Amino acid sequence: MKKGIHPENYRPVVFRDMSNGDMFLTQSTAKSNETVEFEGETYPVIKVEISSSSHPFYTGKSKLVDTAGRVDRFMSRYAKSTKK
């Protein structure tokens, strides 16, 4: 890593996904008043609502919530157009 290109407060920080409790360690300048023990060391912790471990795009567990039936109408129209 090049010297002198990162801010002085660029340090290891743990990000905690609040939806599933997963934690991962990375470098960041984000400020935090809380700390957590991770892999035997104490690091500042940043709480996030969603991360790649809980996001539907990355997990493949997406749910489609459709109260107006728009998806069903589209699928029926699409099925009719592909039968030609």
XYZ file of C-alpha atoms in Angstrom:
84
model
C 0.000 0.000 0.000
C 1.344 3.443 -0.907
C 2.453 5.559 2.014
C 0.814 8.920 2.661
C -2.356 8.421 0.592
C -4.677 7.317 3.407
C -5.976 9.514 6.236
C -4.378 9.200 9.666
C -7.473 7.544 11.173
C -7.561 4.734 8.547
C -7.663 1.667 10.792
C -9.162 -1.820 11.171
C -12.888 -1.652 11.976
C -15.482 -4.403 12.496
C -18.804 -3.997 10.704
C -21.724 -5.831 12.348
C -24.855 -6.689 10.341
C -27.731 -6.041 12.744
C -30.203 -8.207 10.817
C -28.282 -11.478 11.261
C -25.365 -10.710 13.607
C -22.568 -11.427 11.113
C -19.357 -9.451 11.559
C -16.473 -8.739 9.215
C -13.193 -6.882 9.606
C -12.034 -4.253 7.141
C -10.199 -0.927 7.034
C -12.206 2.276 7.456
C -12.155 5.870 8.663
C -15.705 5.629 10.069
C -16.013 6.933 13.632
C -17.357 4.725 16.381
C -17.746 5.022 20.144
C -18.328 1.298 20.643
C -15.871 -1.589 20.532
C -16.211 -5.331 20.080
C -13.886 -8.293 20.501
C -13.335 -10.033 17.169
C -10.898 -12.924 16.665
C -9.156 -12.189 19.970
C -8.626 -8.460 19.342
C -10.687 -5.402 20.300
C -11.811 -3.187 17.404
C -14.200 -0.270 16.922
C -17.574 -1.556 15.677
C -19.895 0.017 13.095
C -23.470 -1.282 13.063
C -25.117 -1.639 9.642
C -28.711 -2.595 8.873
C -27.904 -4.797 5.892
C -24.763 -6.249 4.327
C -23.882 -8.778 1.664
C -24.527 -11.595 4.143
C -28.184 -10.582 4.547
C -29.040 -8.718 1.325
C -31.527 -10.665 -0.842
C -29.478 -10.085 -4.012
C -26.428 -11.840 -2.564
C -28.227 -14.531 -0.567
C -30.690 -15.546 -3.298
C -33.535 -15.487 -0.787
C -35.441 -12.607 -2.305
C -39.113 -12.258 -1.643
C -41.431 -10.502 -4.046
C -44.147 -8.619 -2.225
C -46.913 -7.731 -4.657
C -50.185 -6.610 -3.163
C -51.709 -5.228 -6.342
C -51.237 -8.351 -8.487
C -49.102 -6.495 -11.023
C -46.626 -9.324 -11.389
C -49.393 -11.853 -12.046
C -50.929 -9.593 -14.707
C -47.540 -9.145 -16.358
C -46.837 -12.874 -16.330
C -50.208 -13.668 -17.899
C -49.683 -11.044 -20.638
C -46.129 -12.270 -21.208
C -47.333 -15.881 -21.521
C -49.901 -14.816 -24.137
C -47.300 -12.934 -26.195
C -44.832 -15.860 -26.237
C -47.441 -18.358 -27.509
C -47.618 -16.708 -30.960
